């Protein structure tokens, strides 16, 4: 029987056991890392583009909402002014009618 190596398997001499394919030459390994990095950069760029688009959409919607709020505020101010005028008008009308009824009652 052949002598056992340090790993205990027959036929193995000393040294590191072989596991998996041999390491890639440094050039291929660095190319692979460069491609992975480029893919990650492209992914981040895509995410940033989406976020910028969302930001611009949000900004536009906020601007439109601000315009609508301003228009609503202007309408509310106009309503308040009209309501106050109407209230005064009917208050005076009530006063005239009330005095007129009082005069009629007093005369009768």
PDB file of N, CA and C in Angstrom:
ATOM      1  N   UNK A   1       0.845  -1.183   0.000  1.00  0.00           N
ATOM      2  CA  UNK A   1       0.000   0.000   0.000  1.00  0.00           C
ATOM      3  C   UNK A   1       0.880   1.231   0.000  1.00  0.00           C
ATOM      4  N   UNK A   2       0.492   2.243  -0.740  1.00  0.00           N
ATOM      5  CA  UNK A   2       1.281   3.473  -0.755  1.00  0.00           C
ATOM      6  C   UNK A   2       1.212   4.142   0.611  1.00  0.00           C
ATOM      7  N   UNK A   3       2.242   4.918   0.934  1.00  0.00           N
ATOM      8  CA  UNK A   3       2.254   5.560   2.249  1.00  0.00           C
ATOM      9  C   UNK A   3       1.174   6.632   2.349  1.00  0.00           C
ATOM     10  N   UNK A   4       0.630   6.801   3.522  1.00  0.00           N
ATOM     11  CA  UNK A   4      -0.410   7.805   3.760  1.00  0.00           C
ATOM     12  C   UNK A   4       0.241   9.161   3.951  1.00  0.00           C
ATOM     13  N   UNK A   5      -0.373  10.196   3.377  1.00  0.00           N
ATOM     14  CA  UNK A   5       0.128  11.562   3.519  1.00  0.00           C
ATOM     15  C   UNK A   5      -0.402  12.176   4.807  1.00  0.00           C
ATOM     16  N   UNK A   6      -0.156  13.468   4.997  1.00  0.00           N
ATOM     17  CA  UNK A   6      -0.603  14.118   6.223  1.00  0.00           C
ATOM     18  C   UNK A   6      -2.127  14.137   6.360  1.00  0.00           C
ATOM     19  N   UNK A   7      -2.853  14.029   5.269  1.00  0.00           N
ATOM     20  CA  UNK A   7      -4.304  14.034   5.343  1.00  0.00           C
ATOM     21  C   UNK A   7      -4.847  12.639   5.608  1.00  0.00           C
ATOM     22  N   UNK A   8      -4.034  11.673   5.536  1.00  0.00           N
ATOM     23  CA  UNK A   8      -4.465  10.316   5.819  1.00  0.00           C
ATOM     24  C   UNK A   8      -4.965   9.580   4.609  1.00  0.00           C
ATOM     25  N   UNK A   9      -5.000  10.195   3.454  1.00  0.00           N
ATOM     26  CA  UNK A   9      -5.477   9.523   2.255  1.00  0.00           C
ATOM     27  C   UNK A   9      -4.311   8.835   1.584  1.00  0.00           C
ATOM     28  N   UNK A  10      -4.511   7.630   1.082  1.00  0.00           N
ATOM     29  CA  UNK A  10      -3.410   6.931   0.422  1.00  0.00           C
ATOM     30  C   UNK A  10      -2.973   7.671  -0.823  1.00  0.00           C
ATOM     31  N   UNK A  11      -1.710   7.734  -1.063  1.00  0.00           N
ATOM     32  CA  UNK A  11      -1.168   8.332  -2.269  1.00  0.00           C
ATOM     33  C   UNK A  11      -0.945   9.817  -2.159  1.00  0.00           C
ATOM     34  N   UNK A  12      -1.323  10.443  -1.096  1.00  0.00           N
ATOM     35  CA  UNK A  12      -1.111  11.883  -0.971  1.00  0.00           C
ATOM     36  C   UNK A  12       0.226  12.135  -0.343  1.00  0.00           C
ATOM     37  N   UNK A  13       0.952  12.965  -0.963  1.00  0.00           N
ATOM     38  CA  UNK A  13       2.224  13.401  -0.400  1.00  0.00           C
ATOM     39  C   UNK A  13       1.933  14.669   0.389  1.00  0.00           C
ATOM     40  N   UNK A  14       2.895  15.263   1.009  1.00  0.00           N
ATOM     41  CA  UNK A  14       2.709  16.487   1.804  1.00  0.00           C
ATOM     42  C   UNK A  14       2.242  17.652   0.947  1.00  0.00           C
ATOM     43  N   UNK A  15       1.849  18.743   1.556  1.00  0.00           N
ATOM     44  CA  UNK A  15       1.424  19.946   0.846  1.00  0.00           C
ATOM     45  C   UNK A  15      -0.068  20.164   1.002  1.00  0.00           C
ATOM     46  N   UNK A  16      -0.543  21.244   0.423  1.00  0.00           N
ATOM     47  CA  UNK A  16      -1.959  21.610   0.560  1.00  0.00           C
ATOM     48  C   UNK A  16      -2.809  20.708  -0.308  1.00  0.00           C
ATOM     49  N   UNK A  17      -3.945  20.312   0.190  1.00  0.00           N
ATOM     50  CA  UNK A  17      -4.849  19.494  -0.625  1.00  0.00           C
ATOM     51  C   UNK A  17      -5.471  20.347  -1.718  1.00  0.00           C
ATOM     52  N   UNK A  18      -5.764  19.740  -2.838  1.00  0.00           N
ATOM     53  CA  UNK A  18      -6.373  20.471  -3.939  1.00  0.00           C
ATOM     54  C   UNK A  18      -7.871  20.535  -3.711  1.00  0.00           C
ATOM     55  N   UNK A  19      -8.421  21.740  -3.791  1.00  0.00           N
ATOM     56  CA  UNK A  19      -9.868  21.879  -3.682  1.00  0.00           C
ATOM     57  C   UNK A  19     -10.302  22.931  -4.683  1.00  0.00           C
ATOM     58  N   UNK A  20     -11.203  22.589  -5.579  1.00  0.00           N
ATOM     59  CA  UNK A  20     -11.718  23.519  -6.562  1.00  0.00           C
ATOM     60  C   UNK A  20     -10.731  23.785  -7.672  1.00  0.00           C
ATOM     61  N   UNK A  21     -11.132  24.655  -8.600  1.00  0.00           N
ATOM     62  CA  UNK A  21     -10.263  24.964  -9.741  1.00  0.00           C
ATOM     63  C   UNK A  21      -9.074  25.802  -9.281  1.00  0.00           C
ATOM     64  N   UNK A  22      -8.056  25.794 -10.078  1.00  0.00           N
ATOM     65  CA  UNK A  22      -6.889  26.608  -9.709  1.00  0.00           C
ATOM     66  C   UNK A  22      -7.271  28.084  -9.724  1.00  0.00           C
ATOM     67  N   UNK A  23      -6.614  28.904  -8.936  1.00  0.00           N
ATOM     68  CA  UNK A  23      -6.968  30.330  -8.895  1.00  0.00           C
ATOM     69  C   UNK A  23      -6.773  30.960 -10.267  1.00  0.00           C
ATOM     70  N   UNK A  24      -7.677  31.916 -10.583  1.00  0.00           N
ATOM     71  CA  UNK A  24      -7.601  32.590 -11.874  1.00  0.00           C
ATOM     72  C   UNK A  24      -6.367  33.472 -11.902  1.00  0.00           C
ATOM     73  N   UNK A  25      -5.820  33.629 -13.088  1.00  0.00           N
ATOM     74  CA  UNK A  25      -4.676  34.541 -13.183  1.00  0.00           C
ATOM     75  C   UNK A  25      -5.096  35.927 -12.697  1.00  0.00           C
ATOM     76  N   UNK A  26      -4.186  36.704 -12.154  1.00  0.00           N
ATOM     77  CA  UNK A  26      -4.529  38.008 -11.580  1.00  0.00           C
ATOM     78  C   UNK A  26      -5.271  38.908 -12.549  1.00  0.00           C
ATOM     79  N   UNK A  27      -4.969  38.875 -13.826  1.00  0.00           N
ATOM     80  CA  UNK A  27      -5.614  39.737 -14.800  1.00  0.00           C
ATOM     81  C   UNK A  27      -7.103  39.423 -14.917  1.00  0.00           C
ATOM     82  N   UNK A  28      -7.466  38.144 -14.993  1.00  0.00           N
ATOM     83  CA  UNK A  28      -8.878  37.759 -15.082  1.00  0.00           C
ATOM     84  C   UNK A  28      -9.614  38.118 -13.804  1.00  0.00           C
ATOM     85  N   UNK A  29      -8.973  37.911 -12.680  1.00  0.00           N
ATOM     86  CA  UNK A  29      -9.600  38.217 -11.401  1.00  0.00           C
ATOM     87  C   UNK A  29      -9.880  39.712 -11.280  1.00  0.00           C
ATOM     88  N   UNK A  30      -8.931  40.541 -11.670  1.00  0.00           N
ATOM     89  CA  UNK A  30      -9.146  41.987 -11.571  1.00  0.00           C
ATOM     90  C   UNK A  30     -10.188  42.444 -12.586  1.00  0.00           C
ATOM     91  N   UNK A  31     -10.239  41.798 -13.772  1.00  0.00           N
ATOM     92  CA  UNK A  31     -11.286  42.125 -14.743  1.00  0.00           C
ATOM     93  C   UNK A  31     -12.659  41.790 -14.187  1.00  0.00           C
ATOM     94  N   UNK A  32     -12.763  40.645 -13.528  1.00  0.00           N
ATOM     95  CA  UNK A  32     -14.033  40.231 -12.939  1.00  0.00           C
ATOM     96  C   UNK A  32     -14.455  41.228 -11.853  1.00  0.00           C
ATOM     97  N   UNK A  33     -13.501  41.631 -11.017  1.00  0.00           N
ATOM     98  CA  UNK A  33     -13.811  42.601  -9.959  1.00  0.00           C
ATOM     99  C   UNK A  33     -14.229  43.941 -10.560  1.00  0.00           C
ATOM    100  N   UNK A  34     -13.564  44.336 -11.645  1.00  0.00           N
ATOM    101  CA  UNK A  34     -13.905  45.587 -12.314  1.00  0.00           C
ATOM    102  C   UNK A  34     -15.325  45.517 -12.874  1.00  0.00           C
ATOM    103  N   UNK A  35     -15.677  44.392 -13.489  1.00  0.00           N
ATOM    104  CA  UNK A  35     -17.029  44.225 -14.022  1.00  0.00           C
ATOM    105  C   UNK A  35     -18.067  44.255 -12.909  1.00  0.00           C
ATOM    106  N   UNK A  36     -17.768  43.607 -11.792  1.00  0.00           N
ATOM    107  CA  UNK A  36     -18.699  43.616 -10.659  1.00  0.00           C
ATOM    108  C   UNK A  36     -18.874  45.033 -10.125  1.00  0.00           C
ATOM    109  N   UNK A  37     -17.771  45.751 -10.030  1.00  0.00           N
ATOM    110  CA  UNK A  37     -17.839  47.131  -9.537  1.00  0.00           C
ATOM    111  C   UNK A  37     -18.631  48.000 -10.502  1.00  0.00           C
ATOM    112  N   UNK A  38     -18.402  47.818 -11.805  1.00  0.00           N
ATOM    113  CA  UNK A  38     -19.153  48.590 -12.797  1.00  0.00           C
ATOM    114  C   UNK A  38     -20.642  48.267 -12.718  1.00  0.00           C
ATOM    115  N   UNK A  39     -20.976  47.005 -12.514  1.00  0.00           N
ATOM    116  CA  UNK A  39     -22.382  46.612 -12.387  1.00  0.00           C
ATOM    117  C   UNK A  39     -22.999  47.264 -11.153  1.00  0.00           C
ATOM    118  N   UNK A  40     -22.255  47.295 -10.056  1.00  0.00           N
ATOM    119  CA  UNK A  40     -22.765  47.936  -8.840  1.00  0.00           C
ATOM    120  C   UNK A  40     -22.951  49.434  -9.049  1.00  0.00           C
ATOM    121  N   UNK A  41     -22.004  50.053  -9.743  1.00  0.00           N
ATOM    122  CA  UNK A  41     -22.110  51.491 -10.024  1.00  0.00           C
ATOM    123  C   UNK A  41     -23.337  51.759 -10.885  1.00  0.00           C
ATOM    124  N   UNK A  42     -23.560  50.941 -11.909  1.00  0.00           N
ATOM    125  CA  UNK A  42     -24.736  51.116 -12.767  1.00  0.00           C
ATOM    126  C   UNK A  42     -26.021  50.951 -11.970  1.00  0.00           C
ATOM    127  N   UNK A  43     -26.031  50.000 -11.054  1.00  0.00           N
ATOM    128  CA  UNK A  43     -27.211  49.792 -10.213  1.00  0.00           C
ATOM    129  C   UNK A  43     -27.467  51.019  -9.337  1.00  0.00           C
ATOM    130  N   UNK A  44     -26.413  51.557  -8.756  1.00  0.00           N
ATOM    131  CA  UNK A  44     -26.553  52.749  -7.912  1.00  0.00           C
ATOM    132  C   UNK A  44     -27.008  53.941  -8.745  1.00  0.00           C
ATOM    133  N   UNK A  45     -26.453  54.085  -9.949  1.00  0.00           N
ATOM    134  CA  UNK A  45     -26.847  55.185 -10.831  1.00  0.00           C
ATOM    135  C   UNK A  45     -28.331  55.068 -11.179  1.00  0.00           C
ATOM    136  N   UNK A  46     -28.795  53.859 -11.465  1.00  0.00           N
ATOM    137  CA  UNK A  46     -30.217  53.651 -11.758  1.00  0.00           C
ATOM    138  C   UNK A  46     -31.077  54.037 -10.561  1.00  0.00           C
ATOM    139  N   UNK A  47     -30.660  53.642  -9.375  1.00  0.00           N
ATOM    140  CA  UNK A  47     -31.413  53.979  -8.162  1.00  0.00           C
ATOM    141  C   UNK A  47     -31.447  55.493  -7.963  1.00  0.00           C
ATOM    142  N   UNK A  48     -30.313  56.145  -8.185  1.00  0.00           N
ATOM    143  CA  UNK A  48     -30.252  57.605  -8.035  1.00  0.00           C
ATOM    144  C   UNK A  48     -31.169  58.275  -9.053  1.00  0.00           C
ATOM    145  N   UNK A  49     -31.175  57.775 -10.294  1.00  0.00           N
ATOM    146  CA  UNK A  49     -32.066  58.350 -11.316  1.00  0.00           C
ATOM    147  C   UNK A  49     -33.525  58.236 -10.891  1.00  0.00           C
ATOM    148  N   UNK A  50     -33.905  57.064 -10.404  1.00  0.00           N
ATOM    149  CA  UNK A  50     -35.284  56.857  -9.951  1.00  0.00           C
ATOM    150  C   UNK A  50     -35.602  57.821  -8.810  1.00  0.00           C
ATOM    151  N   UNK A  51     -34.677  57.962  -7.866  1.00  0.00           N
ATOM    152  CA  UNK A  51     -34.906  58.855  -6.731  1.00  0.00           C
ATOM    153  C   UNK A  51     -35.008  60.313  -7.172  1.00  0.00           C
ATOM    154  N   UNK A  52     -34.182  60.716  -8.131  1.00  0.00           N
ATOM    155  CA  UNK A  52     -34.250  62.093  -8.636  1.00  0.00           C
ATOM    156  C   UNK A  52     -35.587  62.315  -9.339  1.00  0.00           C
ATOM    157  N   UNK A  53     -36.029  61.346 -10.144  1.00  0.00           N
ATOM    158  CA  UNK A  53     -37.331  61.464 -10.807  1.00  0.00           C
ATOM    159  C   UNK A  53     -38.450  61.587  -9.780  1.00  0.00           C
ATOM    160  N   UNK A  54     -38.402  60.764  -8.744  1.00  0.00           N
ATOM    161  CA  UNK A  54     -39.417  60.836  -7.688  1.00  0.00           C
ATOM    162  C   UNK A  54     -39.370  62.189  -6.988  1.00  0.00           C
ATOM    163  N   UNK A  55     -38.168  62.687  -6.746  1.00  0.00           N
ATOM    164  CA  UNK A  55     -38.011  63.985  -6.088  1.00  0.00           C
ATOM    165  C   UNK A  55     -38.623  65.089  -6.941  1.00  0.00           C
ATOM    166  N   UNK A  56     -38.345  65.060  -8.256  1.00  0.00           N
ATOM    167  CA  UNK A  56     -38.884  66.086  -9.144  1.00  0.00           C
ATOM    168  C   UNK A  56     -40.406  66.002  -9.218  1.00  0.00           C
ATOM    169  N   UNK A  57     -40.951  64.783  -9.287  1.00  0.00           N
ATOM    170  CA  UNK A  57     -42.405  64.614  -9.286  1.00  0.00           C
ATOM    171  C   UNK A  57     -43.008  65.157  -7.996  1.00  0.00           C
ATOM    172  N   UNK A  58     -42.372  64.833  -6.884  1.00  0.00           N
ATOM    173  CA  UNK A  58     -42.859  65.294  -5.576  1.00  0.00           C
ATOM    174  C   UNK A  58     -42.813  66.814  -5.511  1.00  0.00           C
ATOM    175  N   UNK A  59     -41.738  67.408  -6.012  1.00  0.00           N
ATOM    176  CA  UNK A  59     -41.599  68.859  -6.000  1.00  0.00           C
ATOM    177  C   UNK A  59     -42.705  69.506  -6.832  1.00  0.00           C
ATOM    178  N   UNK A  60     -42.995  68.921  -7.998  1.00  0.00           N
ATOM    179  CA  UNK A  60     -44.047  69.461  -8.854  1.00  0.00           C
ATOM    180  C   UNK A  60     -45.408  69.351  -8.166  1.00  0.00           C
ATOM    181  N   UNK A  61     -45.670  68.205  -7.551  1.00  0.00           N
ATOM    182  CA  UNK A  61     -46.948  68.019  -6.860  1.00  0.00           C
ATOM    183  C   UNK A  61     -47.083  68.982  -5.688  1.00  0.00           C
ATOM    184  N   UNK A  62     -45.996  69.201  -4.957  1.00  0.00           N
ATOM    185  CA  UNK A  62     -46.041  70.148  -3.842  1.00  0.00           C
ATOM    186  C   UNK A  62     -46.290  71.565  -4.340  1.00  0.00           C
ATOM    187  N   UNK A  63     -45.692  71.906  -5.470  1.00  0.00           N
ATOM    188  CA  UNK A  63     -45.901  73.228  -6.049  1.00  0.00           C
ATOM    189  C   UNK A  63     -47.366  73.404  -6.456  1.00  0.00           C
ATOM    190  N   UNK A  64     -47.937  72.381  -7.085  1.00  0.00           N
ATOM    191  CA  UNK A  64     -49.348  72.438  -7.473  1.00  0.00           C
ATOM    192  C   UNK A  64     -50.240  72.530  -6.240  1.00  0.00           C
ATOM    193  N   UNK A  65     -49.909  71.783  -5.213  1.00  0.00           N
ATOM    194  CA  UNK A  65     -50.686  71.819  -3.975  1.00  0.00           C
ATOM    195  C   UNK A  65     -50.603  73.198  -3.330  1.00  0.00           C
ATOM    196  N   UNK A  66     -49.430  73.809  -3.369  1.00  0.00           N
ATOM    197  CA  UNK A  66     -49.252  75.147  -2.816  1.00  0.00           C
ATOM    198  C   UNK A  66     -50.107  76.152  -3.583  1.00  0.00           C
ATOM    199  N   UNK A  67     -50.139  76.031  -4.917  1.00  0.00           N
ATOM    200  CA  UNK A  67     -50.975  76.918  -5.734  1.00  0.00           C
ATOM    201  C   UNK A  67     -52.451  76.736  -5.387  1.00  0.00           C
ATOM    202  N   UNK A  68     -52.870  75.488  -5.232  1.00  0.00           N
ATOM    203  CA  UNK A  68     -54.270  75.223  -4.878  1.00  0.00           C
ATOM    204  C   UNK A  68     -54.598  75.778  -3.498  1.00  0.00           C
ATOM    205  N   UNK A  69     -53.662  75.656  -2.568  1.00  0.00           N
ATOM    206  CA  UNK A  69     -53.882  76.183  -1.217  1.00  0.00           C
ATOM    207  C   UNK A  69     -54.001  77.705  -1.249  1.00  0.00           C
ATOM    208  N   UNK A  70     -53.169  78.359  -2.067  1.00  0.00           N
ATOM    209  CA  UNK A  70     -53.261  79.816  -2.200  1.00  0.00           C
ATOM    210  C   UNK A  70     -54.618  80.220  -2.772  1.00  0.00           C
ATOM    211  N   UNK A  71     -55.068  79.502  -3.804  1.00  0.00           N
ATOM    212  CA  UNK A  71     -56.366  79.806  -4.408  1.00  0.00           C
ATOM    213  C   UNK A  71     -57.492  79.582  -3.403  1.00  0.00           C
ATOM    214  N   UNK A  72     -57.389  78.528  -2.625  1.00  0.00           N
ATOM    215  CA  UNK A  72     -58.401  78.248  -1.606  1.00  0.00           C
ATOM    216  C   UNK A  72     -58.408  79.341  -0.543  1.00  0.00           C
ATOM    217  N   UNK A  73     -57.230  79.806  -0.158  1.00  0.00           N
ATOM    218  CA  UNK A  73     -57.132  80.879   0.833  1.00  0.00           C
ATOM    219  C   UNK A  73     -57.766  82.158   0.299  1.00  0.00           C
ATOM    220  N   UNK A  74     -57.503  82.467  -0.964  1.00  0.00           N
ATOM    221  CA  UNK A  74     -58.094  83.659  -1.572  1.00  0.00           C
ATOM    222  C   UNK A  74     -59.615  83.526  -1.614  1.00  0.00           C
ATOM    223  N   UNK A  75     -60.100  82.351  -1.986  1.00  0.00           N
ATOM    224  CA  UNK A  75     -61.546  82.123  -2.009  1.00  0.00           C
ATOM    225  C   UNK A  75     -62.158  82.231  -0.622  1.00  0.00           C
ATOM    226  N   UNK A  76     -61.450  81.734   0.382  1.00  0.00           N
ATOM    227  CA  UNK A  76     -61.951  81.809   1.755  1.00  0.00           C
ATOM    228  C   UNK A  76     -62.012  83.256   2.226  1.00  0.00           C
ATOM    229  N   UNK A  77     -61.016  84.046   1.873  1.00  0.00           N
ATOM    230  CA  UNK A  77     -61.014  85.466   2.255  1.00  0.00           C
ATOM    231  C   UNK A  77     -62.172  86.196   1.584  1.00  0.00           C
ATOM    232  N   UNK A  78     -62.396  85.898   0.312  1.00  0.00           N
ATOM    233  CA  UNK A  78     -63.501  86.527  -0.412  1.00  0.00           C
ATOM    234  C   UNK A  78     -64.838  86.106   0.204  1.00  0.00           C
ATOM    235  N   UNK A  79     -64.972  84.834   0.551  1.00  0.00           N
ATOM    236  CA  UNK A  79     -66.198  84.348   1.178  1.00  0.00           C
ATOM    237  C   UNK A  79     -66.429  85.050   2.512  1.00  0.00           C
ATOM    238  N   UNK A  80     -65.364  85.189   3.296  1.00  0.00           N
ATOM    239  CA  UNK A  80     -65.485  85.832   4.607  1.00  0.00           C
ATOM    240  C   UNK A  80     -65.942  87.283   4.453  1.00  0.00           C
ATOM    241  N   UNK A  81     -65.374  87.978   3.487  1.00  0.00           N
ATOM    242  CA  UNK A  81     -65.745  89.369   3.240  1.00  0.00           C
ATOM    243  C   UNK A  81     -67.201  89.469   2.786  1.00  0.00           C
ATOM    244  N   UNK A  82     -67.593  88.604   1.860  1.00  0.00           N
ATOM    245  CA  UNK A  82     -68.979  88.612   1.367  1.00  0.00           C
ATOM    246  C   UNK A  82     -69.954  88.264   2.481  1.00  0.00           C
ATOM    247  N   UNK A  83     -69.594  87.306   3.313  1.00  0.00           N
ATOM    248  CA  UNK A  83     -70.467  86.907   4.415  1.00  0.00           C
ATOM    249  C   UNK A  83     -70.634  88.051   5.411  1.00  0.00           C
ATOM    250  N   UNK A  84     -69.577  88.789   5.683  1.00  0.00           N
ATOM    251  CA  UNK A  84     -69.662  89.917   6.618  1.00  0.00           C
ATOM    252  C   UNK A  84     -70.569  91.006   6.047  1.00  0.00           C
ATOM    253  N   UNK A  85     -70.430  91.306   4.747  1.00  0.00           N
ATOM    254  CA  UNK A  85     -71.289  92.318   4.113  1.00  0.00           C
ATOM    255  C   UNK A  85     -72.753  91.889   4.158  1.00  0.00           C
ATOM    256  N   UNK A  86     -72.980  90.616   3.864  1.00  0.00           N
ATOM    257  CA  UNK A  86     -74.344  90.102   3.872  1.00  0.00           C
ATOM    258  C   UNK A  86     -74.938  90.155   5.273  1.00  0.00           C
ATOM    259  N   UNK A  87     -74.129  89.832   6.262  1.00  0.00           N
ATOM    260  CA  UNK A  87     -74.586  89.870   7.651  1.00  0.00           C
ATOM    261  C   UNK A  87     -74.984  91.295   8.031  1.00  0.00           C
ATOM    262  N   UNK A  88     -74.158  92.284   7.660  1.00  0.00           N
ATOM    263  CA  UNK A  88     -74.483  93.689   7.963  1.00  0.00           C
ATOM    264  C   UNK A  88     -75.760  94.112   7.241  1.00  0.00           C
ATOM    265  N   UNK A  89     -75.866  93.698   5.980  1.00  0.00           N
ATOM    266  CA  UNK A  89     -77.042  94.082   5.191  1.00  0.00           C
ATOM    267  C   UNK A  89     -78.320  93.588   5.866  1.00  0.00           C
ATOM    268  N   UNK A  90     -78.317  92.315   6.251  1.00  0.00           N
ATOM    269  CA  UNK A  90     -79.526  91.768   6.867  1.00  0.00           C
ATOM    270  C   UNK A  90     -79.723  92.272   8.292  1.00  0.00           C
ATOM    271  N   UNK A  91     -78.650  92.645   8.958  1.00  0.00           N
ATOM    272  CA  UNK A  91     -78.791  93.216  10.294  1.00  0.00           C
ATOM    273  C   UNK A  91     -79.519  94.554  10.192  1.00  0.00           C
ATOM    274  N   UNK A  92     -79.088  95.398   9.203  1.00  0.00           N
ATOM    275  CA  UNK A  92     -79.752  96.683   9.010  1.00  0.00           C
ATOM    276  C   UNK A  92     -81.195  96.483   8.546  1.00  0.00           C
ATOM    277  N   UNK A  93     -81.379  95.502   7.685  1.00  0.00           N
ATOM    278  CA  UNK A  93     -82.741  95.234   7.214  1.00  0.00           C
ATOM    279  C   UNK A  93     -83.615  94.823   8.391  1.00  0.00           C
ATOM    280  N   UNK A  94     -83.086  93.987   9.272  1.00  0.00           N
ATOM    281  CA  UNK A  94     -83.814  93.569  10.465  1.00  0.00           C
ATOM    282  C   UNK A  94     -84.109  94.756  11.363  1.00  0.00           C
ATOM    283  N   UNK A  95     -83.135  95.641  11.510  1.00  0.00           N
ATOM    284  CA  UNK A  95     -83.339  96.829  12.348  1.00  0.00           C
ATOM    285  C   UNK A  95     -84.467  97.682  11.783  1.00  0.00           C
ATOM    286  N   UNK A  96     -84.470  97.885  10.464  1.00  0.00           N
ATOM    287  CA  UNK A  96     -85.502  98.708   9.834  1.00  0.00           C
ATOM    288  C   UNK A  96     -86.867  98.056   9.988  1.00  0.00           C
ATOM    289  N   UNK A  97     -86.919  96.737   9.764  1.00  0.00           N
ATOM    290  CA  UNK A  97     -88.190  96.022   9.892  1.00  0.00           C
ATOM    291  C   UNK A  97     -88.640  96.049  11.342  1.00  0.00           C
ATOM    292  N   UNK A  98     -87.727  95.846  12.271  1.00  0.00           N
ATOM    293  CA  UNK A  98     -88.057  95.857  13.692  1.00  0.00           C
ATOM    294  C   UNK A  98     -88.557  97.214  14.137  1.00  0.00           C
ATOM    295  N   UNK A  99     -87.913  98.263  13.672  1.00  0.00           N
ATOM    296  CA  UNK A  99     -88.359  99.608  14.030  1.00  0.00           C
ATOM    297  C   UNK A  99     -89.690  99.917  13.368  1.00  0.00           C
ATOM    298  N   UNK A 100     -89.827  99.428  12.168  1.00  0.00           N
ATOM    299  CA  UNK A 100     -91.087  99.649  11.459  1.00  0.00           C
ATOM    300  C   UNK A 100     -92.226  98.941  12.172  1.00  0.00           C
ATOM    301  N   UNK A 101     -92.006  97.746  12.659  1.00  0.00           N
ATOM    302  CA  UNK A 101     -93.043  97.015  13.378  1.00  0.00           C
ATOM    303  C   UNK A 101     -93.319  97.695  14.716  1.00  0.00           C
ATOM    304  N   UNK A 102     -92.266  98.178  15.324  1.00  0.00           N
ATOM    305  CA  UNK A 102     -92.437  98.876  16.598  1.00  0.00           C
ATOM    306  C   UNK A 102     -93.233 100.148  16.413  1.00  0.00           C
ATOM    307  N   UNK A 103     -93.009 100.833  15.326  1.00  0.00           N
ATOM    308  CA  UNK A 103     -93.749 102.058  15.045  1.00  0.00           C
ATOM    309  C   UNK A 103     -95.198 101.733  14.763  1.00  0.00           C
ATOM    310  N   UNK A 104     -95.399 100.675  14.014  1.00  0.00           N
ATOM    311  CA  UNK A 104     -96.769 100.275  13.692  1.00  0.00           C
ATOM    312  C   UNK A 104     -97.484  99.860  14.966  1.00  0.00           C
ATOM    313  N   UNK A 105     -96.800  99.126  15.815  1.00  0.00           N
ATOM    314  CA  UNK A 105     -97.415  98.683  17.064  1.00  0.00           C
ATOM    315  C   UNK A 105     -97.691  99.866  17.964  1.00  0.00           C
ATOM    316  N   UNK A 106     -96.788 100.799  17.940  1.00  0.00           N
ATOM    317  CA  UNK A 106     -96.925 101.948  18.812  1.00  0.00           C
ATOM    318  C   UNK A 106     -98.071 102.827  18.358  1.00  0.00           C
ATOM    319  N   UNK A 107     -98.214 102.929  17.037  1.00  0.00           N
ATOM    320  CA  UNK A 107     -99.268 103.765  16.476  1.00  0.00           C
ATOM    321  C   UNK A 107    -100.614 103.082  16.639  1.00  0.00           C
ATOM    322  N   UNK A 108    -100.654 101.797  16.528  1.00  0.00           N
ATOM    323  CA  UNK A 108    -101.939 101.113  16.573  1.00  0.00           C
ATOM    324  C   UNK A 108    -102.599 101.256  17.870  1.00  0.00           C
TER     325      UNK A 108
END
